[in-house]
Rosetta silent file (secondary structure, phi, psi, omega in degrees, C-alpha in Angstrom):
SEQUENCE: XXXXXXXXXXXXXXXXXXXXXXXXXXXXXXXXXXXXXXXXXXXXXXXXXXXXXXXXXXXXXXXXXXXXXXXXXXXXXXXXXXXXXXXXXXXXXXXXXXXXXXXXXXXXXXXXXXXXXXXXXXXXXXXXXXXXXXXXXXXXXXXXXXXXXXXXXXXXXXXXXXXXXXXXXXXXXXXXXXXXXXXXXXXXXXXXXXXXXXXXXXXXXXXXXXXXXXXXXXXXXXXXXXXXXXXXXXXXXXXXXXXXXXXXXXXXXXXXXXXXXXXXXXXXXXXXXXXXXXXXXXXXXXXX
SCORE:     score description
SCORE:     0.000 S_00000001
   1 L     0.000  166.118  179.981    0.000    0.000    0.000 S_00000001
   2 L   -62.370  -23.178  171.845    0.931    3.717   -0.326 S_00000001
   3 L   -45.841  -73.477  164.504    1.593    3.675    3.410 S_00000001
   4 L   -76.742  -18.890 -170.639    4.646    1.427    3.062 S_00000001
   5 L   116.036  -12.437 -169.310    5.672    1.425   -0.311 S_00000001
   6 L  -132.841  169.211  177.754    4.719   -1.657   -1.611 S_00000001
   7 E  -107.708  126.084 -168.356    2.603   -3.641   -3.722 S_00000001
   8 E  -102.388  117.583  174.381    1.356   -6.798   -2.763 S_00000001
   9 E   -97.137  113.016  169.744   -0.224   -9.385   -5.502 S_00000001
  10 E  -103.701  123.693  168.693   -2.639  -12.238   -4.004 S_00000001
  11 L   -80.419  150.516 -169.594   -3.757  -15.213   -5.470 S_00000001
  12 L   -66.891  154.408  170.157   -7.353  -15.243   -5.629 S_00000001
  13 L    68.202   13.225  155.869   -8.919  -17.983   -2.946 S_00000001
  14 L  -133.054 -174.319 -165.833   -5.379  -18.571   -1.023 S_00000001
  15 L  -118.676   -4.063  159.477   -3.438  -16.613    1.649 S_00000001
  16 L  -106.214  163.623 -120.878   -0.211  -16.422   -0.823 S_00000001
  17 E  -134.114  111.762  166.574    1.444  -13.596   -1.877 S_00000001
  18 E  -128.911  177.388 -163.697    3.897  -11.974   -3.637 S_00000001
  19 E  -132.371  118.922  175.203    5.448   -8.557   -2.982 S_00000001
  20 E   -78.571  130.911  137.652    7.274   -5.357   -5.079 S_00000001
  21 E   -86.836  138.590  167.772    9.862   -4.182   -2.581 S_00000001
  22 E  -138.741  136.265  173.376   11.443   -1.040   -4.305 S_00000001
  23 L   -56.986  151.680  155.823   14.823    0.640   -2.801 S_00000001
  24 L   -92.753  -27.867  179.286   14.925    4.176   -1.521 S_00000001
  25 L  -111.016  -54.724  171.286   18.582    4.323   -1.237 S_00000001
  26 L   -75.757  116.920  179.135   19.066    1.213   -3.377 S_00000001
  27 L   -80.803   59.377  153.423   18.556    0.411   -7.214 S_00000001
  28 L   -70.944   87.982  174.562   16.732   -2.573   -6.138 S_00000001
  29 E   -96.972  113.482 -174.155   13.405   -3.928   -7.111 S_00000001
  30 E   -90.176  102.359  170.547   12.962   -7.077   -4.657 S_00000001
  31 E   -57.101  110.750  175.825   10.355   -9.576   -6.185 S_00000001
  32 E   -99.896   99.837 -145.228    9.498  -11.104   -2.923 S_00000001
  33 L  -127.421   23.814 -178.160    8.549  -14.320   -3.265 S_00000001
  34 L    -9.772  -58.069 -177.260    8.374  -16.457   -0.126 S_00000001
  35 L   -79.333   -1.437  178.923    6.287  -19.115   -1.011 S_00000001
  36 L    53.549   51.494  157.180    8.268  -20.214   -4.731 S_00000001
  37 L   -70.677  -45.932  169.054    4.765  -19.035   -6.892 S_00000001
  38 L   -66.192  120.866 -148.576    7.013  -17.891   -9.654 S_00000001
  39 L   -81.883  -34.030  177.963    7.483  -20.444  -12.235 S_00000001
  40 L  -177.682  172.661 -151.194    9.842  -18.617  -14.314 S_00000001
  41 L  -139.140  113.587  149.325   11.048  -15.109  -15.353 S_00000001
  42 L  -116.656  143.346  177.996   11.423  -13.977  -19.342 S_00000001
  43 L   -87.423  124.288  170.986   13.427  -10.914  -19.802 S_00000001
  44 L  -141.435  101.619  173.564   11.979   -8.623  -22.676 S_00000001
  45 L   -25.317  146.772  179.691   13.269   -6.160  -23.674 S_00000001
  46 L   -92.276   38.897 -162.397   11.566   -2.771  -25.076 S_00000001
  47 L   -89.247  -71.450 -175.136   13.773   -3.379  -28.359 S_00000001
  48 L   -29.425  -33.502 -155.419   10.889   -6.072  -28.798 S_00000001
  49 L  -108.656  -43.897 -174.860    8.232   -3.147  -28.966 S_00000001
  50 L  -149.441   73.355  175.906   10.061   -0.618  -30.537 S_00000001
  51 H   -71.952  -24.208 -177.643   12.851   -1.717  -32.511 S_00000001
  52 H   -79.311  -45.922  166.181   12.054    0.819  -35.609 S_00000001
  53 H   -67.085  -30.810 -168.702   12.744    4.289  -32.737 S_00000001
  54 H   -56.287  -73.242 -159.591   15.286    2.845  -31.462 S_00000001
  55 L   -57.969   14.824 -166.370   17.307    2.143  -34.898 S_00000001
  56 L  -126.539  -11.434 -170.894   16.012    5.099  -36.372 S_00000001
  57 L  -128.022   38.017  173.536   18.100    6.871  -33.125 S_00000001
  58 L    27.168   49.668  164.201   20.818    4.843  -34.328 S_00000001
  59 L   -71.443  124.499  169.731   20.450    2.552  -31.431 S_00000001
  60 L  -103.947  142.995  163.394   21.968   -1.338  -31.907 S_00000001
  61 L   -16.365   99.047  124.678   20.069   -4.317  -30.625 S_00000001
  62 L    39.015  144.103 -162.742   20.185   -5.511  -27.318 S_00000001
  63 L  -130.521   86.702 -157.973   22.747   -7.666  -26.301 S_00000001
  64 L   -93.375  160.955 -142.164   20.678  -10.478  -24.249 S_00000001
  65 L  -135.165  164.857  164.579   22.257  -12.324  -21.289 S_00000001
  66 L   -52.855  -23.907 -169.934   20.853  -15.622  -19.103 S_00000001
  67 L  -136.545   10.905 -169.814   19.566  -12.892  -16.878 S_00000001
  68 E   141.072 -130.754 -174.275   18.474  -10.142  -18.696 S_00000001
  69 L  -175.484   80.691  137.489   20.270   -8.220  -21.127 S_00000001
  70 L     7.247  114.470 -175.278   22.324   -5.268  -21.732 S_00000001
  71 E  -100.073   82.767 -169.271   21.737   -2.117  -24.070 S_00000001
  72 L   -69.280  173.140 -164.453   24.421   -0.022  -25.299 S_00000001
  73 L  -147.127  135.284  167.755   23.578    3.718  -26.060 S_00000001
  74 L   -87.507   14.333  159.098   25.306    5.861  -29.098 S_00000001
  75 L  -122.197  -23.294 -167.543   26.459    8.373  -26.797 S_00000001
  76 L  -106.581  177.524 -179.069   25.494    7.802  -23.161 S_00000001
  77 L   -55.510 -165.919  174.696   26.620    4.919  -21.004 S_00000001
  78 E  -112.996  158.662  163.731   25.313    1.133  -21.515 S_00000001
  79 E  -113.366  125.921  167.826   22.656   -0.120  -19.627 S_00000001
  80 E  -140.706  147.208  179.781   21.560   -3.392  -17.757 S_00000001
  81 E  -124.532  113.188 -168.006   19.097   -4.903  -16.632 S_00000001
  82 E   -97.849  136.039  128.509   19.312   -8.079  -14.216 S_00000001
  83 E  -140.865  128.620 -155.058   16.950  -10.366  -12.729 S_00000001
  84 E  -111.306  165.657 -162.267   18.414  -12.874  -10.890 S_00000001
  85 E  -106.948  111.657  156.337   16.936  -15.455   -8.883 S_00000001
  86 E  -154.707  160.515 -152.420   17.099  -16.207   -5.240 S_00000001
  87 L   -14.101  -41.360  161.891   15.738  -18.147   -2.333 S_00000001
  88 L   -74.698    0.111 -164.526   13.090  -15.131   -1.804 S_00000001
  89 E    93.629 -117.364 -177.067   12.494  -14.567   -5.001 S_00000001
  90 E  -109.460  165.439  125.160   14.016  -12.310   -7.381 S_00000001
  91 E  -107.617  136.616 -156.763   15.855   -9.169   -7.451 S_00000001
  92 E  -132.564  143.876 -171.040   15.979   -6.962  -10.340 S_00000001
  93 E  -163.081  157.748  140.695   17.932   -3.853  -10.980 S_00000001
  94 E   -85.160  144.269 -179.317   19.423   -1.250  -13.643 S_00000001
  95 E  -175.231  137.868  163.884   22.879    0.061  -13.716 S_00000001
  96 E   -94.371  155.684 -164.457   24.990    2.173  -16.005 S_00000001
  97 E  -146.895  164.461  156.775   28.216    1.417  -16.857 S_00000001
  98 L  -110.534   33.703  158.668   30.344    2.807  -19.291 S_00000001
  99 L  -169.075 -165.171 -176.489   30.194    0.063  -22.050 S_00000001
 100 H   -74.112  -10.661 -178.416   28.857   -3.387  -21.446 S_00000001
 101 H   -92.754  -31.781  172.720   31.049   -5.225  -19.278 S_00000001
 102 H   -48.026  -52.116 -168.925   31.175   -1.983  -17.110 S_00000001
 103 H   -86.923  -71.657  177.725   27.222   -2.006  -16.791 S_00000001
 104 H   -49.022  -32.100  167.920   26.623   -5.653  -16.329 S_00000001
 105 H   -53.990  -61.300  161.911   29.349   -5.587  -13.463 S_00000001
 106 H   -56.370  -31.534 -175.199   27.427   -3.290  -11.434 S_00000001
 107 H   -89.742  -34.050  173.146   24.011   -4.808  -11.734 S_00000001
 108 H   -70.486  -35.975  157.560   25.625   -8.089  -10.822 S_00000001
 109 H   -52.613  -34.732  169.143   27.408   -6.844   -7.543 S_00000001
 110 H   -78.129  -17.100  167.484   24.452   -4.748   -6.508 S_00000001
 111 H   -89.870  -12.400  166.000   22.452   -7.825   -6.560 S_00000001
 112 L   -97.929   41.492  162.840   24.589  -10.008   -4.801 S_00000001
 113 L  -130.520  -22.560  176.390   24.834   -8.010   -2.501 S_00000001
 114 L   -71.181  108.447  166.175   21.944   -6.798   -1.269 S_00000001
 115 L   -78.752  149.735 -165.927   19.712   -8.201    1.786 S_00000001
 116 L   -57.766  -37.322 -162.211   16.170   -8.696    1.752 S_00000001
 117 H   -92.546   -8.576  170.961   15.768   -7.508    5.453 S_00000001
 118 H   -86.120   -1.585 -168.647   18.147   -4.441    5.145 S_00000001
 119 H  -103.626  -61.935  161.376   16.005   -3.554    2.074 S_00000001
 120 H   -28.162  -69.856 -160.656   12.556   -3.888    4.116 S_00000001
 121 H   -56.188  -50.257  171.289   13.820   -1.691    6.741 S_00000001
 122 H   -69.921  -21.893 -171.870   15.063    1.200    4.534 S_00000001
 123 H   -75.432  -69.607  155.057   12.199    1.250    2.737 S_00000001
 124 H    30.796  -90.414 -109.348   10.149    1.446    6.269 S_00000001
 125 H   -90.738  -43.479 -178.624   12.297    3.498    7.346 S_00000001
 126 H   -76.147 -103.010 -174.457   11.826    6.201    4.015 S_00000001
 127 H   -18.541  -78.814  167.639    7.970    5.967    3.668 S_00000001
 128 H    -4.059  -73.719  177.892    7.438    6.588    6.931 S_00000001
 129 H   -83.727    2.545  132.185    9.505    9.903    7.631 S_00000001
 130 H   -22.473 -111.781 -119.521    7.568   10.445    4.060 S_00000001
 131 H   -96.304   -4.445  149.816    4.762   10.610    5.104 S_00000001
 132 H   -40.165  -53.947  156.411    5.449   12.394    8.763 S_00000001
 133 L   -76.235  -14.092  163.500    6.151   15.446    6.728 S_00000001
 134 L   -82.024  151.618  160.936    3.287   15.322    4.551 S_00000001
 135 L    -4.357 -176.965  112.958    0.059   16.652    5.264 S_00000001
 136 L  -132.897  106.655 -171.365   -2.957   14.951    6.259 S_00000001
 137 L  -120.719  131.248 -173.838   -5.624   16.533    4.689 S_00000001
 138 L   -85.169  143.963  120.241   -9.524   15.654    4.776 S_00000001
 139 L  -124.663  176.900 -157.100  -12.164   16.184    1.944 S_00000001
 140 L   -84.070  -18.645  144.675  -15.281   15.646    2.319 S_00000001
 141 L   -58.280  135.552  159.371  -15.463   13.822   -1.504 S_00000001
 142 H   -65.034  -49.123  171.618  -13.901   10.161   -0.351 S_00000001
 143 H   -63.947  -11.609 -178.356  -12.495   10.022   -3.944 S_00000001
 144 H   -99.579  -56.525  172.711  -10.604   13.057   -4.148 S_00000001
 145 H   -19.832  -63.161 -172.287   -9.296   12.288   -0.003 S_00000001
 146 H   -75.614  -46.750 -175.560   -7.687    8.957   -1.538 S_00000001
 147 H   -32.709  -69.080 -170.864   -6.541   10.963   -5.132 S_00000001
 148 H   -68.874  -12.633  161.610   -4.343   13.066   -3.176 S_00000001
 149 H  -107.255   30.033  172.010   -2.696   10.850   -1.263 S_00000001
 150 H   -85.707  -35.992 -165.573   -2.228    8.642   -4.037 S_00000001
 151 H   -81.796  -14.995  158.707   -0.648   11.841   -5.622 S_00000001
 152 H   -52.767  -57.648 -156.343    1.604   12.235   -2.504 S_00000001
 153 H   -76.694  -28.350  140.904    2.552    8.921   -3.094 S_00000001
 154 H   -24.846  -52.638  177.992    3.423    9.167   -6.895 S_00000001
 155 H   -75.979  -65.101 -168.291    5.522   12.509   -6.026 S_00000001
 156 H   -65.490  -16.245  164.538    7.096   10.720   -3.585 S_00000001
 157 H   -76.140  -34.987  178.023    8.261    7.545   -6.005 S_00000001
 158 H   -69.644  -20.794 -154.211    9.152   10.609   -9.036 S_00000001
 159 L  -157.279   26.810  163.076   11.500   12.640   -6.669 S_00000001
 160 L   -35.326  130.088  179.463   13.127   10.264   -4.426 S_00000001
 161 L   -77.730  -14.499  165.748   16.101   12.979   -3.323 S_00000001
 162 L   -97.406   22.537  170.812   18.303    9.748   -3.746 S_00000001
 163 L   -65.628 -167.163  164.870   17.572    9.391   -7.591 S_00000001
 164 L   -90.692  -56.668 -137.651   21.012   10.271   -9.864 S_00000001
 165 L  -122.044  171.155  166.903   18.453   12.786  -11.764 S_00000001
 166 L   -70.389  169.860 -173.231   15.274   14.803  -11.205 S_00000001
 167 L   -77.138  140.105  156.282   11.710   13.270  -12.429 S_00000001
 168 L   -75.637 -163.020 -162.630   11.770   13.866  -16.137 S_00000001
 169 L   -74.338  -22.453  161.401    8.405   14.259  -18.117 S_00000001
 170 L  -109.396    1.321 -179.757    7.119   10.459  -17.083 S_00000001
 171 L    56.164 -106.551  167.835    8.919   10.451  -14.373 S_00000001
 172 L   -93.503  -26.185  179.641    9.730    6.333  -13.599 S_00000001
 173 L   -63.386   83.687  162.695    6.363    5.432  -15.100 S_00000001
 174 L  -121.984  116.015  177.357    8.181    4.541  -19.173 S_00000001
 175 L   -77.265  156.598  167.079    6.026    1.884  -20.788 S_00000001
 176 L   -46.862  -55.457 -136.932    8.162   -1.073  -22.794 S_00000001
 177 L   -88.358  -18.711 -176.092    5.708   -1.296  -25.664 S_00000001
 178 L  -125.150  159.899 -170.926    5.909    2.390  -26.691 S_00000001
 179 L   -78.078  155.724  168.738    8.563    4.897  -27.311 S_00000001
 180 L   -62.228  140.082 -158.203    7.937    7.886  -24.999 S_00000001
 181 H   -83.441  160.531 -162.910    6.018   11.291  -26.196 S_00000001
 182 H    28.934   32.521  163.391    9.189   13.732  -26.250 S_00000001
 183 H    72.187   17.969  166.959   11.935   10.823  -25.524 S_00000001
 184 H    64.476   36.021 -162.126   11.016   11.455  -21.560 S_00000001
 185 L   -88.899 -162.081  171.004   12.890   14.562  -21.515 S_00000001
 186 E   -94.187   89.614  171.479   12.528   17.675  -19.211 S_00000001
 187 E  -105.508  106.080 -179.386    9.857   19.844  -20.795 S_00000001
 188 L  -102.210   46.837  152.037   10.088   22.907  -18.796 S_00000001
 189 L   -83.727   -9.666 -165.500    7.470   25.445  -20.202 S_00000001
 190 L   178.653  -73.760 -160.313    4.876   23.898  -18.014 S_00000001
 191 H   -51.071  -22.102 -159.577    5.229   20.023  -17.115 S_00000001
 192 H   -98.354  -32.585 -178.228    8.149   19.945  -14.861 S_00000001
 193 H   -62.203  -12.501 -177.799    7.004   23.323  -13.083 S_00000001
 194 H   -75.902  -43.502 -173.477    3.376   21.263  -12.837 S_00000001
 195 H  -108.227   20.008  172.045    5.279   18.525  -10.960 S_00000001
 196 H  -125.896   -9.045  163.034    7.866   19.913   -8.730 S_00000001
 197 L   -51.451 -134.557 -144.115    5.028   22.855   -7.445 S_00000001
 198 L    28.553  -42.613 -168.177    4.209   19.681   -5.421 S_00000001
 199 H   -65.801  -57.632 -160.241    7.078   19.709   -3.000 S_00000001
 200 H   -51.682  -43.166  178.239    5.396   23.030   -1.702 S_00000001
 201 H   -66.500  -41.601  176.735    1.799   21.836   -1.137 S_00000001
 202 H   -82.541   -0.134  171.972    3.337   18.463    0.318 S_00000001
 203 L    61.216   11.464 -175.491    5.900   20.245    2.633 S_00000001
 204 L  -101.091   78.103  171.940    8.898   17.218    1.298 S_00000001
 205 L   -50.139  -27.006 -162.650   10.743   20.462   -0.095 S_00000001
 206 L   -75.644  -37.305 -172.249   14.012   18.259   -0.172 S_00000001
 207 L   -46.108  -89.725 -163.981   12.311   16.268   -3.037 S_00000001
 208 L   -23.636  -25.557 -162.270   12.911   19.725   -5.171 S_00000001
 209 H   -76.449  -22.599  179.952   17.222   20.045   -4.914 S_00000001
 210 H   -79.724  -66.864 -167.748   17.581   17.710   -7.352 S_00000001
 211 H   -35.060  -49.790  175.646   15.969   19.950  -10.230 S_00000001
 212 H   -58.055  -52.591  164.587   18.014   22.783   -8.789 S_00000001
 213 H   -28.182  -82.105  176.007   21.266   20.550   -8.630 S_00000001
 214 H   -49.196  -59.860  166.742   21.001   19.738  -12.402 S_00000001
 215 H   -16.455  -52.081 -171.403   20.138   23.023  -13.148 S_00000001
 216 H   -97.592    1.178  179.097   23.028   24.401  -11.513 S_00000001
 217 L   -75.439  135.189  161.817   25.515   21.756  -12.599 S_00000001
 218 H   -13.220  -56.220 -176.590   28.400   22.398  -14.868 S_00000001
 219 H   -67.912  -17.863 -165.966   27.365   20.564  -18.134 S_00000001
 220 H  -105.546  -19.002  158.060   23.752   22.642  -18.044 S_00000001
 221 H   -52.881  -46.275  179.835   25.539   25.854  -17.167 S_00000001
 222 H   -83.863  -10.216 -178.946   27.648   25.523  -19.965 S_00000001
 223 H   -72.503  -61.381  179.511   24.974   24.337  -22.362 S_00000001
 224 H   -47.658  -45.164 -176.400   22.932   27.531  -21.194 S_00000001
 225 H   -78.051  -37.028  159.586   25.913   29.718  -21.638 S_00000001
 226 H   -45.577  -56.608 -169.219   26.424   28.437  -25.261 S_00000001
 227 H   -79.756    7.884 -179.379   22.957   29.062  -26.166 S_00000001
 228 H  -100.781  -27.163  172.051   22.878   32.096  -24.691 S_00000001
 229 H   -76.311  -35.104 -153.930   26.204   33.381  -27.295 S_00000001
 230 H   -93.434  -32.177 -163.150   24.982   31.426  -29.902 S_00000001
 231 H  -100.616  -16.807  173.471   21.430   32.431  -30.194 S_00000001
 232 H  -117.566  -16.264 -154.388   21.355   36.245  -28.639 S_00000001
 233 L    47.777   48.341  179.729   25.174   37.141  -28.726 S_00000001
 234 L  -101.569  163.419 -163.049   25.126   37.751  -25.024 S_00000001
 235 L  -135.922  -12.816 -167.325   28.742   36.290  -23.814 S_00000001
 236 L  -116.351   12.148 -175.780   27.628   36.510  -19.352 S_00000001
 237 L  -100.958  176.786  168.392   23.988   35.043  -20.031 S_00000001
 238 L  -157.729  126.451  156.072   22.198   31.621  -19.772 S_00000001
 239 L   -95.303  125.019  170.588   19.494   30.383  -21.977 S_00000001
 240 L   -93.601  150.729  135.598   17.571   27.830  -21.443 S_00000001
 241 L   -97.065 -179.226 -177.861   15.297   25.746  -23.767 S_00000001
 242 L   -71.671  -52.964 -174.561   11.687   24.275  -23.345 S_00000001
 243 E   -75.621   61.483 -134.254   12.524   20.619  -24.516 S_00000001
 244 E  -116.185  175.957  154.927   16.101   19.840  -22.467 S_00000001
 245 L  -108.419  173.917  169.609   18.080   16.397  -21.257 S_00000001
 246 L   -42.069  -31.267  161.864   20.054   16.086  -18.199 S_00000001
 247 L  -113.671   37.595  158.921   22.622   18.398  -19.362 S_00000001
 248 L    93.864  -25.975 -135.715   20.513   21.232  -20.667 S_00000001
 249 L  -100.250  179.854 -173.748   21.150   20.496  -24.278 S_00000001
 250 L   -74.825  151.953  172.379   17.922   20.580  -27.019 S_00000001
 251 L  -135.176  -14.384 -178.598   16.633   16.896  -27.529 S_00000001
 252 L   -83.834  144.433 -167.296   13.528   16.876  -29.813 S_00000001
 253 L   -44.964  -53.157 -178.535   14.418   15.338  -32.956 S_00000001
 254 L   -98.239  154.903  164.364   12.895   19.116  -34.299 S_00000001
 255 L  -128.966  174.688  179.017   13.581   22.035  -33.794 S_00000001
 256 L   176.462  159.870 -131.813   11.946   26.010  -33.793 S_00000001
 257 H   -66.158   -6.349 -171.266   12.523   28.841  -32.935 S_00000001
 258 H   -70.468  -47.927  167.247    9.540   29.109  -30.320 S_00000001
 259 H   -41.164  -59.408 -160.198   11.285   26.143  -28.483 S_00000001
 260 H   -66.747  -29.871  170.884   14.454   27.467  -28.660 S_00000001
 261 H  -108.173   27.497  166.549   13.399   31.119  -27.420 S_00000001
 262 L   -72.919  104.497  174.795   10.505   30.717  -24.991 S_00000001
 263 L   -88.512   15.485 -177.900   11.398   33.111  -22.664 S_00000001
 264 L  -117.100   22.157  172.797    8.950   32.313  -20.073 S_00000001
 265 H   -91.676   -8.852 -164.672   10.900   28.979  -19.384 S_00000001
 266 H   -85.929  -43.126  154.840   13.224   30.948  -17.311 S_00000001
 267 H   -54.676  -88.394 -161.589   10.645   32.990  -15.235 S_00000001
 268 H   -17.479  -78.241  167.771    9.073   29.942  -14.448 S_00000001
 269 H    -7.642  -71.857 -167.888   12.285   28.350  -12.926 S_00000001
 270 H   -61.672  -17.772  159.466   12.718   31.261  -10.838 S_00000001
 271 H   -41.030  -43.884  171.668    9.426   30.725   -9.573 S_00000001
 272 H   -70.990  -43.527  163.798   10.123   27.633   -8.400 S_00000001
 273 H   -76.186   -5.557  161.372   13.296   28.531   -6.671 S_00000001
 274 H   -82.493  -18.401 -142.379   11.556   31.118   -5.132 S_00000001
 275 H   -92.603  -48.663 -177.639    8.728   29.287   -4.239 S_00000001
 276 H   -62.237  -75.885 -167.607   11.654   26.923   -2.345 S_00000001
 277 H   -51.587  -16.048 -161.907   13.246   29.668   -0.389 S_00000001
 278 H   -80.140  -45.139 -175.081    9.644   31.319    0.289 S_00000001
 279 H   -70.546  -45.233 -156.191    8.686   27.565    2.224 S_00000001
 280 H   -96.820  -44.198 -147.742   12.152   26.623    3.442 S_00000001
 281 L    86.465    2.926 -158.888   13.813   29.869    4.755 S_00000001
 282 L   -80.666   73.793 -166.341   16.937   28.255    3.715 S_00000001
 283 H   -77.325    8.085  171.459   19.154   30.975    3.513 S_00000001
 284 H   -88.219  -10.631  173.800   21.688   29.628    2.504 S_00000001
 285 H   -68.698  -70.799 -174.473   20.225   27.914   -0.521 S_00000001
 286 H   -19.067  -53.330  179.077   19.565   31.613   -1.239 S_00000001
 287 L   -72.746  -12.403  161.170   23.026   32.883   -1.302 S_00000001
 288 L   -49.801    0.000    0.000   24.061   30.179   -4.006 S_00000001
């Protein structure tokens, strides 16, 4: 349940069970499987579903393993994805690397390494002081009273403060069978200021620093400071666009000029970082 964190699947007409654990600290998903109901595991890739975007984004095949399968990327790091088998049932994980032996290394050491009951606990342990700091708010519809704290709970899986990155535009929710509308970037004319207002109404402000983090990091500073030379001739400015990746840079396959010069992506922002010092008080986040 949203309480703890987890999802529980029951067969109908028996008392077993099986259970999504998902880390909070840890890039863990723990199939939990006491009872040995799972017969077997096939790994399928989203290759399977949408082999024509990939290869059209000059993407190669999948490289599949005994346990999953490994994805190289033609710029970014490789990818893998394990699920391995053991006495409780499975654990399953992602990890970047930077080619395939690099990637597959890491998903196998984070899974043999990880215990089930050290996994339970942090998760606990995280939901919990979750949901301590949120709200508790009645209304008097019963359907919107459960919406919102389903949408509490949803904010709180998109903006774990222990992610690498901030929630992009689907946040973790990316289906297999279809490629994602705008490649699952950061579109920040509207969607990402729609889902980071949230930390304010939900008081878990810390949820927000990663969008500020990336923001402020070296690769999107310097992206911003290019596009700020290249496209206005300003040489001390930073432009942002609407449509961005993790380091700032343009990502939809097209481009124009309304993307590239929407100047009310910027003003937003500051809204948002205002919005954080206006809640927090933090003054030293100010003084950055």
């Amino acid at each position: 349940g949203t309480a703890r964190g987890r999802i529980e699947i029951r067969l109908a007409g028996t008392s077993a069970r099986i259970e999504l654990v998902m880390g909070t600290s840890t890039d863990v998903l723990w199939l939990r499987d006491p009872a040995g109901l799972i017969a077997a595991v096939t790994c399928r890739p989203a290759w399977e579903w949408c082999e024509e975007e990939f290869a059209r984004r000059s993407f190669d095949p999948p490289e599949m393993l005994a346990e999953g399968w490994v994805q190289s990327c033609p710029e970014d790091p490789a990818l893998c994805v394990l699920a391995k088998q053991r006495d409780d049932g499975y654990g399953i994980t992602l990890c970047l690397g930077k080619d395939s032996a690099a990637s597959q290394g890491k998903a196998n050491a984070l899974l043999d390494g990880f215990a089930g009951d050290a996994l339970l606990t942090e998760c606990e342990r995280w939901w919990a002081t979750y949901w301590i700091q949120t709200p508790d708010v009645t209304i008097p519809d019963p359907f919107w009273s459960d919406f919102l704290v389903y949408a509490h709970y949803k904010w709180g899986c998109a903006t774990n403060p222990h992610a690498p990155n901030p929630c992009p535009l689907q946040g973790p929710w990316i289906e297999e069978y279809q490629f994602p509308s705008w490649g699952g970037n950061y579109t920040v004319n509207v969607n990402i200021q729609q889902i980071y207002t949230f930390a304010f109404c939900g008081s878990n402000t810390d949820h927000a620093l990663g969008l500020f983090d990336m923001l402020d990091s070296a690769p999107c500073r310097e992206t911003m400071r290019h596009n700020a030379k290249a496209l206005l001739g300003i040489d001390d400015g930073l432009l942002l666009s609407h449509s961005i990746n993790d380091e700032a840079g343009q990502c939809q396959l097209g481009f124009s000029p309304h993307s590239a010069l929407d100047q009310a992506v910027a003003a937003w922002l500051g809204h948002i970082y205002w919005l954080y010092f206006d809640y927090t008080g933090d003054q030293d986040f100010l003084c950055k």
